[in-house]
Amino acid sequence: MIDLDEFRAKARDWLSTMAGEFGREARRGLSPEQDLALGRRYMAAKYEAGFGGINMPVEFGGRGLSGLHKIVFETEEMEIGFPTVYFGISLGMPIPIIMKFCEDKAWVRERVIAALRGEEIWCQLFSEPAAGSDLAGLRMKAEQDGNGWKLNGQKLWTSHAHLADYGIIVARSDPNVPKHKGLTYFWVDMHAQGVEAKPFELLDHEVVCNEVFFDDVKLTDGQRIGPVGGGFGVALATLMIERYVAGDADGFGPTIPFFVDFARDVELNGRPAIEDGRIRSAIARNYALRNGLRSIRDRAFLMMEAGMEPGPEGSLSKLASVRSRQKLSELAIDLRGAAGLAYDPDAGSKEDWVSSWLSVPTGRIAGGADEMLLNTIAERILGLPQDHRPDKGVPFNQIPA
Amino acid sequence: MTILYDEAQEAIAVESRRVLDDKYDLQRLLDLVDVTGSFDEELWQSAVEQGWTALAVPEQYGGLGLGLVELGLIAQNLGALTVGVPFLSGNDAFVQLLLAGSDEAAREAWLPRIAAGEAIGVAALGEGTSPFPAAPAATVVDGKLSGSKAAVAGALKADAAVVWASANGKPALVLVELDDTMRRAVDSFDNSRLYGELVFDGAAATVLLEGEAARKAALKALARLAVVTACEQTGGGEQAMKIARDYALERKAFGQPIAAFQSIKHRIAEIYGLVELARANCIDAAARESEADFVLKACAARLSASEAYDTAARDAVQIHGGIGVTWQLGLHLHMRRARSLSAELGSPLFWEDLLVSELEGATA
């Protein structure tokens, strides 16, 4: 396997040749449609250059390298601000799930390559209006229909559903058993009759999330992933993948060196802010936290490569990094004084403090709210008791609404 | 260097913990708290027998030639049990500074004795409130050292010190035997750390390093000391967290274990996060000793470990309620040790500044 330093050098070389055509500057002022089209072209170029599916198996069209290679590439890639946001979830969870669970390997390979090239996008249809943290309380109905299935209900918060060609979905196939036991997992064609995705705006006007309505949507039994009634297990496997995919020590916001540069430029009491003890304290604390997260992540990948199960401390990543980003973004706005009130809606959340601050609450909720992550750590890792759950063991259709 | 432990390292971790668990005696630790100048002599003998004093001394001087990772694993276990022997980290800093200099005679005189547990060394860098003053006031003139150095752990029993001093108008590292040195004992809230100020009045001193070379060596030794101490703090923090967890599972109120209340379980989960971040930073730093960013990584380890241990000790007492503040339960040993370890090597205020200075250097 190619050595990490050599790989980093190759990645840097290639990425620098792409920056002009696809980077942050090239994207400025593009409409959402134009940006997506640019993103698809970038993904195709990346695949052709051998940087698509870095740690995915060769048999499915990936490169068969390690998770660390992927991190190395993405760290370099993120610096340049390429339009990859549309493909993160697609390649992060649904694609690994179909590789792991679907039996028609030729079909899977086609989907993987199309997704890697940006030709197809997958979404993850989990949350619902009445089921967020309590995912197993979902109500999307899956009924047997001849040899196949029929879906009725509504999903919510589905990222990129309006752009997606396919989705993975969890639905209730049996309301007569306790909630975790009556779920079944499928893949769906987002262009099928009866599927309607309605995007809506988040508080910063970003259009990512959708309400998705299913009205008598027909599925074959071949679209089922895992056993009937075994959907929650597959959903947990999906969320386990998400735990590592969602790992960015900077919480997908600005980095510490970026803050250091900023604190050198901005003045506090007539001196560069970086000379102020309060600012130094904040930098040091956040650096230490993020360095710890990076170390945890690197160790997890090394363990996986060595065939070991990584430690449960990986579950800290999102919890700690996003809170760090939120506090640091607030501090950066404070430091700018009255100038901190300005807002540029076109600025990205990796290099603009107001954009970072406006979009950061999403990070503390999506993929497991802080409070749920703390529960998971407390219960799964530390062996502390579960919360009082009045619906425990009660058939789903007898849980008081 | 990899950040995964090998089998030998795993064995050191397990075996040292077994020895310490065997020797653990809460009453003995409680007895040490009130007596200035006291330490756990029995445990110290075991440490010597186990070869922990020889661990990081090079083989040519009678040591085992192991490194920071192994030392850190032992320190973590020492921290978990709030042991009353403060010598291993100071010894190591002393050894590192002798190795950094070029005085072979001094190495041959001291390192085998350190390895055999026959002598104890310390590094005396700080003065006043500064753990590492740019221009030390302690001064060497004609081979005689005068001035006082801030309290360091182990000072009350140490046989020799490497001292950060000024010589010929430049900073220097000098070796001093402590036989005749006055030690101003600190009556502390954690007496088994053996804190003492060293007061020199014309003590014979051998210059090991001068100028920029001395500054670099001292900073690196301080960083290494910070990593060893951070491991000790991480061990303490983890143990305090486990004590809190076990108590919260056992203690019932309002008809259920108090661990079932989110105010308690989330607090323990938060401590877990701090402890794991500290551990990860310690592992990262220990693996990067020969890299250019070692001081930066040591700062990160030191800061996160201080935060983890202080928080764990503070919250463990709170989770216990009334029983947590009794003398006999001994939970205050963690509270005391968390504070003493945080303060003794330069507080987080110092390490925050140093971390940012290192970052500024790296991004300038």
mmCIF file of N, CA and C in Angstrom, chain A residues 256-257 260-261 264 274 277 279-285 287-296 298-299 302-303 306 308 311-316 319-320 323 370-375 377-379 381-389, chain B residues 2-4 241 245-246 248-249 256-257 259-262 264-266 268-270 272-274 276-281 283-285 293 296-297 299-301 303-304 306-307 348-349 351-357 359-364:
data_model
loop_
_atom_site.group_PDB
_atom_site.id
_atom_site.type_symbol
_atom_site.label_atom_id
_atom_site.label_comp_id
_atom_site.label_asym_id
_atom_site.label_seq_id
_atom_site.Cartn_x
_atom_site.Cartn_y
_atom_site.Cartn_z
ATOM 1 N N ILE A 256 -7.971 25.821 14.014
ATOM 2 C CA ILE A 256 -7.254 26.624 15.012
ATOM 3 C C ILE A 256 -6.209 27.542 14.341
ATOM 4 N N PRO A 257 -5.400 27.038 13.391
ATOM 5 C CA PRO A 257 -4.481 27.974 12.718
ATOM 6 C C PRO A 257 -5.213 29.157 12.073
ATOM 7 N N VAL A 260 -5.823 31.498 14.837
ATOM 8 C CA VAL A 260 -4.563 32.137 15.235
ATOM 9 C C VAL A 260 -4.246 33.298 14.281
ATOM 10 N N ASP A 261 -4.385 33.066 12.993
ATOM 11 C CA ASP A 261 -4.135 34.137 12.023
ATOM 12 C C ASP A 261 -5.081 35.314 12.255
ATOM 13 N N ARG A 264 -4.162 37.339 15.272
ATOM 14 C CA ARG A 264 -2.989 38.189 15.040
ATOM 15 C C ARG A 264 -3.401 39.497 14.370
ATOM 16 N N ILE A 274 -4.047 38.323 19.903
ATOM 17 C CA ILE A 274 -3.379 37.084 20.295
ATOM 18 C C ILE A 274 -2.468 37.291 21.507
ATOM 19 N N GLY A 277 -4.446 37.345 27.221
ATOM 20 C CA GLY A 277 -4.495 36.055 27.914
ATOM 21 C C GLY A 277 -5.782 35.292 27.701
ATOM 22 N N ILE A 279 -7.651 35.305 25.088
ATOM 23 C CA ILE A 279 -7.640 34.743 23.740
ATOM 24 C C ILE A 279 -6.673 33.561 23.680
ATOM 25 N N ARG A 280 -5.525 33.731 24.336
ATOM 26 C CA ARG A 280 -4.546 32.633 24.346
ATOM 27 C C ARG A 280 -5.133 31.405 25.033
ATOM 28 N N SER A 281 -5.851 31.647 26.110
ATOM 29 C CA SER A 281 -6.470 30.533 26.826
ATOM 30 C C SER A 281 -7.447 29.788 25.913
ATOM 31 N N ALA A 282 -8.272 30.547 25.212
ATOM 32 C CA ALA A 282 -9.259 29.909 24.338
ATOM 33 C C ALA A 282 -8.568 29.117 23.224
ATOM 34 N N ILE A 283 -7.521 29.690 22.655
ATOM 35 C CA ILE A 283 -6.802 28.985 21.590
ATOM 36 C C ILE A 283 -6.214 27.685 22.136
ATOM 37 N N ALA A 284 -5.545 27.804 23.287
ATOM 38 C CA ALA A 284 -4.861 26.632 23.843
ATOM 39 C C ALA A 284 -5.850 25.521 24.191
ATOM 40 N N ARG A 285 -6.948 25.890 24.827
ATOM 41 C CA ARG A 285 -7.941 24.884 25.245
ATOM 42 C C ARG A 285 -8.541 24.182 24.030
ATOM 43 N N TYR A 287 -7.263 24.023 21.012
ATOM 44 C CA TYR A 287 -6.243 23.225 20.325
ATOM 45 C C TYR A 287 -6.084 21.865 21.011
ATOM 46 N N ALA A 288 -5.977 21.900 22.339
ATOM 47 C CA ALA A 288 -5.762 20.650 23.087
ATOM 48 C C ALA A 288 -6.924 19.681 22.842
ATOM 49 N N LEU A 289 -8.129 20.218 22.864
ATOM 50 C CA LEU A 289 -9.305 19.369 22.643
ATOM 51 C C LEU A 289 -9.265 18.735 21.248
ATOM 52 N N ARG A 290 -8.995 19.562 20.261
ATOM 53 C CA ARG A 290 -9.041 19.046 18.882
ATOM 54 C C ARG A 290 -7.871 18.119 18.592
ATOM 55 N N ASN A 291 -6.728 18.408 19.209
ATOM 56 C CA ASN A 291 -5.588 17.509 19.028
ATOM 57 C C ASN A 291 -5.908 16.133 19.620
ATOM 58 N N GLY A 292 -6.594 16.134 20.757
ATOM 59 C CA GLY A 292 -7.016 14.871 21.359
ATOM 60 C C GLY A 292 -7.950 14.104 20.427
ATOM 61 N N LEU A 293 -8.884 14.813 19.812
ATOM 62 C CA LEU A 293 -9.812 14.150 18.887
ATOM 63 C C LEU A 293 -9.082 13.578 17.681
ATOM 64 N N ARG A 294 -8.106 14.326 17.170
ATOM 65 C CA ARG A 294 -7.340 13.813 16.029
ATOM 66 C C ARG A 294 -6.581 12.549 16.419
ATOM 67 N N SER A 295 -6.036 12.563 17.610
ATOM 68 C CA SER A 295 -5.291 11.398 18.070
ATOM 69 C C SER A 295 -6.216 10.185 18.226
ATOM 70 N N ILE A 296 -7.408 10.426 18.753
ATOM 71 C CA ILE A 296 -8.387 9.342 18.895
ATOM 72 C C ILE A 296 -8.741 8.765 17.527
ATOM 73 N N ASP A 298 -6.987 8.942 14.665
ATOM 74 C CA ASP A 298 -5.857 8.251 14.035
ATOM 75 C C ASP A 298 -5.659 6.874 14.657
ATOM 76 N N ARG A 299 -5.809 6.816 15.963
ATOM 77 C CA ARG A 299 -5.648 5.534 16.649
ATOM 78 C C ARG A 299 -6.746 4.562 16.210
ATOM 79 N N LEU A 302 -5.827 3.203 12.846
ATOM 80 C CA LEU A 302 -4.716 2.245 12.956
ATOM 81 C C LEU A 302 -5.210 0.914 13.517
ATOM 82 N N MET A 303 -6.102 0.987 14.477
ATOM 83 C CA MET A 303 -6.621 -0.250 15.072
ATOM 84 C C MET A 303 -7.448 -1.026 14.056
ATOM 85 N N ALA A 306 -5.258 -2.795 11.803
ATOM 86 C CA ALA A 306 -4.592 -3.935 12.437
ATOM 87 C C ALA A 306 -5.601 -5.035 12.786
ATOM 88 N N MET A 308 -8.235 -4.736 14.678
ATOM 89 C CA MET A 308 -8.796 -4.618 16.028
ATOM 90 C C MET A 308 -10.034 -3.727 15.998
ATOM 91 N N GLY A 311 -11.607 1.698 19.939
ATOM 92 C CA GLY A 311 -12.216 1.975 21.236
ATOM 93 C C GLY A 311 -13.475 2.822 21.103
ATOM 94 N N PRO A 312 -14.305 2.804 22.109
ATOM 95 C CA PRO A 312 -15.576 3.536 22.046
ATOM 96 C C PRO A 312 -15.403 5.048 22.131
ATOM 97 N N GLU A 313 -14.161 5.505 22.418
ATOM 98 C CA GLU A 313 -13.949 6.944 22.571
ATOM 99 C C GLU A 313 -14.177 7.712 21.263
ATOM 100 N N GLY A 314 -14.290 6.977 20.135
ATOM 101 C CA GLY A 314 -14.621 7.624 18.859
ATOM 102 C C GLY A 314 -15.945 8.373 18.921
ATOM 103 N N SER A 315 -16.808 7.959 19.842
ATOM 104 C CA SER A 315 -18.119 8.604 19.939
ATOM 105 C C SER A 315 -18.036 10.028 20.487
ATOM 106 N N LEU A 316 -16.855 10.449 20.933
ATOM 107 C CA LEU A 316 -16.704 11.810 21.452
ATOM 108 C C LEU A 316 -16.598 12.848 20.353
ATOM 109 N N LEU A 319 -19.545 15.301 19.488
ATOM 110 C CA LEU A 319 -19.931 15.994 20.714
ATOM 111 C C LEU A 319 -18.938 17.101 21.050
ATOM 112 N N ALA A 320 -17.664 16.749 21.050
ATOM 113 C CA ALA A 320 -16.654 17.707 21.507
ATOM 114 C C ALA A 320 -16.308 18.729 20.427
ATOM 115 N N ARG A 323 -19.119 21.533 19.723
ATOM 116 C CA ARG A 323 -19.198 22.513 20.814
ATOM 117 C C ARG A 323 -17.996 23.459 20.764
ATOM 118 N N ASP A 370 -26.475 16.293 21.253
ATOM 119 C CA ASP A 370 -25.501 16.177 22.352
ATOM 120 C C ASP A 370 -26.033 15.295 23.486
ATOM 121 N N GLU A 371 -27.279 15.546 23.849
ATOM 122 C CA GLU A 371 -27.851 14.841 25.006
ATOM 123 C C GLU A 371 -27.964 13.343 24.742
ATOM 124 N N MET A 372 -28.252 12.994 23.479
ATOM 125 C CA MET A 372 -28.336 11.567 23.136
ATOM 126 C C MET A 372 -26.941 10.946 23.131
ATOM 127 N N LEU A 373 -25.958 11.715 22.671
ATOM 128 C CA LEU A 373 -24.587 11.199 22.661
ATOM 129 C C LEU A 373 -24.095 10.965 24.086
ATOM 130 N N LEU A 374 -24.443 11.883 24.986
ATOM 131 C CA LEU A 374 -24.060 11.696 26.386
ATOM 132 C C LEU A 374 -24.747 10.459 26.965
ATOM 133 N N ASN A 375 -26.019 10.273 26.611
ATOM 134 C CA ASN A 375 -26.713 9.058 27.059
ATOM 135 C C ASN A 375 -26.010 7.808 26.541
ATOM 136 N N ILE A 377 -22.866 7.421 25.636
ATOM 137 C CA ILE A 377 -21.601 7.217 26.350
ATOM 138 C C ILE A 377 -21.879 6.646 27.739
ATOM 139 N N ALA A 378 -22.837 7.252 28.419
ATOM 140 C CA ALA A 378 -23.134 6.833 29.796
ATOM 141 C C ALA A 378 -23.621 5.387 29.837
ATOM 142 N N GLU A 379 -24.497 5.039 28.905
ATOM 143 C CA GLU A 379 -25.130 3.719 28.975
ATOM 144 C C GLU A 379 -24.270 2.637 28.339
ATOM 145 N N ILE A 381 -20.955 2.786 27.233
ATOM 146 C CA ILE A 381 -19.536 2.693 27.586
ATOM 147 C C ILE A 381 -19.355 2.543 29.087
ATOM 148 N N LEU A 382 -20.103 3.334 29.836
ATOM 149 C CA LEU A 382 -19.861 3.368 31.284
ATOM 150 C C LEU A 382 -20.804 2.460 32.067
ATOM 151 N N GLY A 383 -21.777 1.881 31.382
ATOM 152 C CA GLY A 383 -22.675 0.938 32.054
ATOM 153 C C GLY A 383 -23.641 1.583 33.032
ATOM 154 N N LEU A 384 -23.983 2.837 32.791
ATOM 155 C CA LEU A 384 -24.950 3.511 33.670
ATOM 156 C C LEU A 384 -26.372 3.173 33.192
ATOM 157 N N PRO A 385 -27.353 3.306 34.086
ATOM 158 C CA PRO A 385 -28.709 2.858 33.735
ATOM 159 C C PRO A 385 -29.332 3.688 32.610
ATOM 160 N N GLN A 386 -30.222 3.032 31.871
ATOM 161 C CA GLN A 386 -31.004 3.749 30.860
ATOM 162 C C GLN A 386 -31.952 4.727 31.542
ATOM 163 N N ASP A 387 -32.354 5.740 30.772
ATOM 164 C CA ASP A 387 -33.405 6.633 31.267
ATOM 165 C C ASP A 387 -34.687 5.831 31.472
ATOM 166 N N HIS A 388 -35.586 6.388 32.247
ATOM 167 C CA HIS A 388 -36.914 5.797 32.400
ATOM 168 C C HIS A 388 -37.633 5.879 31.055
ATOM 169 N N ARG A 389 -38.048 4.735 30.521
ATOM 170 C CA ARG A 389 -38.690 4.724 29.201
ATOM 171 C C ARG A 389 -40.050 4.050 29.298
ATOM 172 N N THR B 2 4.608 4.474 16.379
ATOM 173 C CA THR B 2 3.177 4.175 16.335
ATOM 174 C C THR B 2 2.492 4.621 17.620
ATOM 175 N N ILE B 3 1.181 4.822 17.550
ATOM 176 C CA ILE B 3 0.451 5.211 18.746
ATOM 177 C C ILE B 3 -0.351 4.037 19.303
ATOM 178 N N LEU B 4 -0.034 2.844 18.825
ATOM 179 C CA LEU B 4 -0.645 1.659 19.439
ATOM 180 C C LEU B 4 0.404 1.020 20.348
ATOM 181 N N MET B 241 -13.153 9.092 38.053
ATOM 182 C CA MET B 241 -14.384 8.872 37.281
ATOM 183 C C MET B 241 -14.997 7.512 37.621
ATOM 184 N N ARG B 245 -18.571 6.686 39.191
ATOM 185 C CA ARG B 245 -19.515 5.809 38.490
ATOM 186 C C ARG B 245 -19.998 4.693 39.420
ATOM 187 N N ASP B 246 -19.057 4.039 40.085
ATOM 188 C CA ASP B 246 -19.440 2.916 40.944
ATOM 189 C C ASP B 246 -20.361 3.370 42.072
ATOM 190 N N ALA B 248 -22.353 5.985 42.021
ATOM 191 C CA ALA B 248 -23.647 6.397 41.469
ATOM 192 C C ALA B 248 -24.523 5.190 41.125
ATOM 193 N N LEU B 249 -23.885 4.070 40.837
ATOM 194 C CA LEU B 249 -24.645 2.855 40.542
ATOM 195 C C LEU B 249 -25.183 2.212 41.826
ATOM 196 N N GLN B 256 -34.354 4.872 42.902
ATOM 197 C CA GLN B 256 -33.504 4.345 41.827
ATOM 198 C C GLN B 256 -32.047 4.743 42.066
ATOM 199 N N PRO B 257 -31.111 4.064 41.404
ATOM 200 C CA PRO B 257 -29.710 4.484 41.539
ATOM 201 C C PRO B 257 -29.562 5.926 41.059
ATOM 202 N N ALA B 259 -27.350 7.167 39.472
ATOM 203 C CA ALA B 259 -26.785 7.161 38.112
ATOM 204 C C ALA B 259 -27.870 7.197 37.044
ATOM 205 N N ALA B 260 -29.117 6.919 37.419
ATOM 206 C CA ALA B 260 -30.190 6.943 36.430
ATOM 207 C C ALA B 260 -30.671 8.368 36.158
ATOM 208 N N PHE B 261 -30.263 9.314 36.986
ATOM 209 C CA PHE B 261 -30.644 10.706 36.738
ATOM 210 C C PHE B 261 -29.667 11.330 35.743
ATOM 211 N N GLN B 262 -30.211 12.009 34.748
ATOM 212 C CA GLN B 262 -29.323 12.554 33.711
ATOM 213 C C GLN B 262 -28.337 13.572 34.264
ATOM 214 N N ILE B 264 -26.674 13.328 36.795
ATOM 215 C CA ILE B 264 -25.515 12.559 37.265
ATOM 216 C C ILE B 264 -24.860 11.825 36.100
ATOM 217 N N LYS B 265 -25.655 11.122 35.299
ATOM 218 C CA LYS B 265 -25.038 10.291 34.259
ATOM 219 C C LYS B 265 -24.356 11.137 33.187
ATOM 220 N N HIS B 266 -24.940 12.270 32.869
ATOM 221 C CA HIS B 266 -24.291 13.134 31.872
ATOM 222 C C HIS B 266 -23.007 13.747 32.433
ATOM 223 N N ILE B 268 -21.017 12.315 34.520
ATOM 224 C CA ILE B 268 -19.983 11.266 34.448
ATOM 225 C C ILE B 268 -19.539 11.066 32.996
ATOM 226 N N ALA B 269 -20.480 11.130 32.072
ATOM 227 C CA ALA B 269 -20.125 10.989 30.649
ATOM 228 C C ALA B 269 -19.205 12.128 30.206
ATOM 229 N N GLU B 270 -19.445 13.324 30.704
ATOM 230 C CA GLU B 270 -18.573 14.462 30.370
ATOM 231 C C GLU B 270 -17.158 14.223 30.910
ATOM 232 N N TYR B 272 -15.786 11.328 31.393
ATOM 233 C CA TYR B 272 -15.214 10.308 30.500
ATOM 234 C C TYR B 272 -14.588 10.981 29.273
ATOM 235 N N GLY B 273 -15.317 11.929 28.697
ATOM 236 C CA GLY B 273 -14.802 12.623 27.516
ATOM 237 C C GLY B 273 -13.491 13.336 27.818
ATOM 238 N N LEU B 274 -13.443 14.026 28.931
ATOM 239 C CA LEU B 274 -12.217 14.757 29.279
ATOM 240 C C LEU B 274 -11.050 13.793 29.496
ATOM 241 N N GLU B 276 -10.646 10.772 28.226
ATOM 242 C CA GLU B 276 -10.213 10.158 26.959
ATOM 243 C C GLU B 276 -9.447 11.156 26.087
ATOM 244 N N LEU B 277 -9.847 12.412 26.110
ATOM 245 C CA LEU B 277 -9.078 13.420 25.363
ATOM 246 C C LEU B 277 -7.685 13.560 25.957
ATOM 247 N N ALA B 278 -7.609 13.536 27.287
ATOM 248 C CA ALA B 278 -6.299 13.631 27.945
ATOM 249 C C ALA B 278 -5.442 12.432 27.574
ATOM 250 N N ARG B 279 -6.022 11.253 27.637
ATOM 251 C CA ARG B 279 -5.272 10.050 27.304
ATOM 252 C C ARG B 279 -4.770 10.112 25.853
ATOM 253 N N ALA B 280 -5.660 10.524 24.959
ATOM 254 C CA ALA B 280 -5.280 10.598 23.540
ATOM 255 C C ALA B 280 -4.138 11.591 23.337
ATOM 256 N N ASN B 281 -4.196 12.713 24.034
ATOM 257 C CA ASN B 281 -3.112 13.695 23.922
ATOM 258 C C ASN B 281 -1.810 13.159 24.506
ATOM 259 N N ILE B 283 -0.889 9.977 24.619
ATOM 260 C CA ILE B 283 -0.380 8.976 23.678
ATOM 261 C C ILE B 283 0.268 9.663 22.479
ATOM 262 N N ASP B 284 -0.406 10.684 21.994
ATOM 263 C CA ASP B 284 0.110 11.442 20.845
ATOM 264 C C ASP B 284 1.459 12.074 21.194
ATOM 265 N N ALA B 285 1.518 12.737 22.345
ATOM 266 C CA ALA B 285 2.757 13.432 22.727
ATOM 267 C C ALA B 285 3.893 12.438 22.946
ATOM 268 N N ASP B 293 7.396 19.213 16.783
ATOM 269 C CA ASP B 293 6.245 19.768 17.499
ATOM 270 C C ASP B 293 6.029 19.127 18.873
ATOM 271 N N LEU B 296 4.722 21.479 21.652
ATOM 272 C CA LEU B 296 3.307 21.795 21.411
ATOM 273 C C LEU B 296 2.400 20.656 21.871
ATOM 274 N N LYS B 297 2.782 19.435 21.508
ATOM 275 C CA LYS B 297 1.954 18.277 21.865
ATOM 276 C C LYS B 297 1.982 18.041 23.373
ATOM 277 N N CYS B 299 2.263 20.384 25.623
ATOM 278 C CA CYS B 299 1.365 21.396 26.182
ATOM 279 C C CYS B 299 -0.084 20.908 26.117
ATOM 280 N N ALA B 300 -0.458 20.339 24.974
ATOM 281 C CA ALA B 300 -1.830 19.860 24.806
ATOM 282 C C ALA B 300 -2.127 18.759 25.818
ATOM 283 N N ALA B 301 -1.170 17.851 26.006
ATOM 284 C CA ALA B 301 -1.365 16.755 26.958
ATOM 285 C C ALA B 301 -1.505 17.303 28.375
ATOM 286 N N LEU B 303 -2.374 20.321 29.392
ATOM 287 C CA LEU B 303 -3.598 21.098 29.609
ATOM 288 C C LEU B 303 -4.816 20.197 29.723
ATOM 289 N N SER B 304 -4.929 19.246 28.824
ATOM 290 C CA SER B 304 -6.151 18.437 28.864
ATOM 291 C C SER B 304 -6.133 17.506 30.064
ATOM 292 N N SER B 306 -4.713 18.185 33.031
ATOM 293 C CA SER B 306 -5.035 18.993 34.217
ATOM 294 C C SER B 306 -6.543 19.226 34.291
ATOM 295 N N GLU B 307 -7.134 19.544 33.165
ATOM 296 C CA GLU B 307 -8.578 19.788 33.160
ATOM 297 C C GLU B 307 -9.346 18.521 33.518
ATOM 298 N N PRO B 348 -1.934 25.570 34.451
ATOM 299 C CA PRO B 348 -2.462 25.696 33.082
ATOM 300 C C PRO B 348 -2.241 27.086 32.485
ATOM 301 N N LEU B 349 -2.169 28.115 33.324
ATOM 302 C CA LEU B 349 -1.941 29.465 32.785
ATOM 303 C C LEU B 349 -0.620 29.515 32.021
ATOM 304 N N TRP B 351 0.995 26.824 30.745
ATOM 305 C CA TRP B 351 0.981 25.917 29.593
ATOM 306 C C TRP B 351 0.130 26.436 28.450
ATOM 307 N N GLU B 352 -0.911 27.210 28.792
ATOM 308 C CA GLU B 352 -1.699 27.845 27.726
ATOM 309 C C GLU B 352 -0.832 28.811 26.925
ATOM 310 N N ASP B 353 -0.103 29.642 27.663
ATOM 311 C CA ASP B 353 0.759 30.613 26.977
ATOM 312 C C ASP B 353 1.817 29.919 26.127
ATOM 313 N N LEU B 354 2.413 28.887 26.718
ATOM 314 C CA LEU B 354 3.465 28.187 25.977
ATOM 315 C C LEU B 354 2.892 27.529 24.721
ATOM 316 N N LEU B 355 1.717 26.934 24.853
ATOM 317 C CA LEU B 355 1.106 26.279 23.691
ATOM 318 C C LEU B 355 0.906 27.282 22.560
ATOM 319 N N VAL B 356 0.353 28.440 22.904
ATOM 320 C CA VAL B 356 0.075 29.427 21.848
ATOM 321 C C VAL B 356 1.384 29.942 21.249
ATOM 322 N N SER B 357 2.409 30.128 22.090
ATOM 323 C CA SER B 357 3.697 30.566 21.552
ATOM 324 C C SER B 357 4.241 29.538 20.561
ATOM 325 N N LEU B 359 2.434 27.443 18.810
ATOM 326 C CA LEU B 359 1.585 27.522 17.614
ATOM 327 C C LEU B 359 1.970 28.725 16.759
ATOM 328 N N GLU B 360 2.220 29.845 17.421
ATOM 329 C CA GLU B 360 2.607 31.057 16.677
ATOM 330 C C GLU B 360 3.901 30.817 15.926
ATOM 331 N N GLY B 361 4.839 30.150 16.592
ATOM 332 C CA GLY B 361 6.099 29.809 15.934
ATOM 333 C C GLY B 361 5.868 28.942 14.723
ATOM 334 N N ALA B 362 4.929 27.986 14.865
ATOM 335 C CA ALA B 362 4.684 27.027 13.784
ATOM 336 C C ALA B 362 3.989 27.673 12.602
ATOM 337 N N THR B 363 3.159 28.687 12.846
ATOM 338 C CA THR B 363 2.381 29.247 11.737
ATOM 339 C C THR B 363 2.939 30.592 11.269
ATOM 340 N N ALA B 364 4.038 31.051 11.916
ATOM 341 C CA ALA B 364 4.577 32.378 11.550
ATOM 342 C C ALA B 364 5.154 32.365 10.137
#
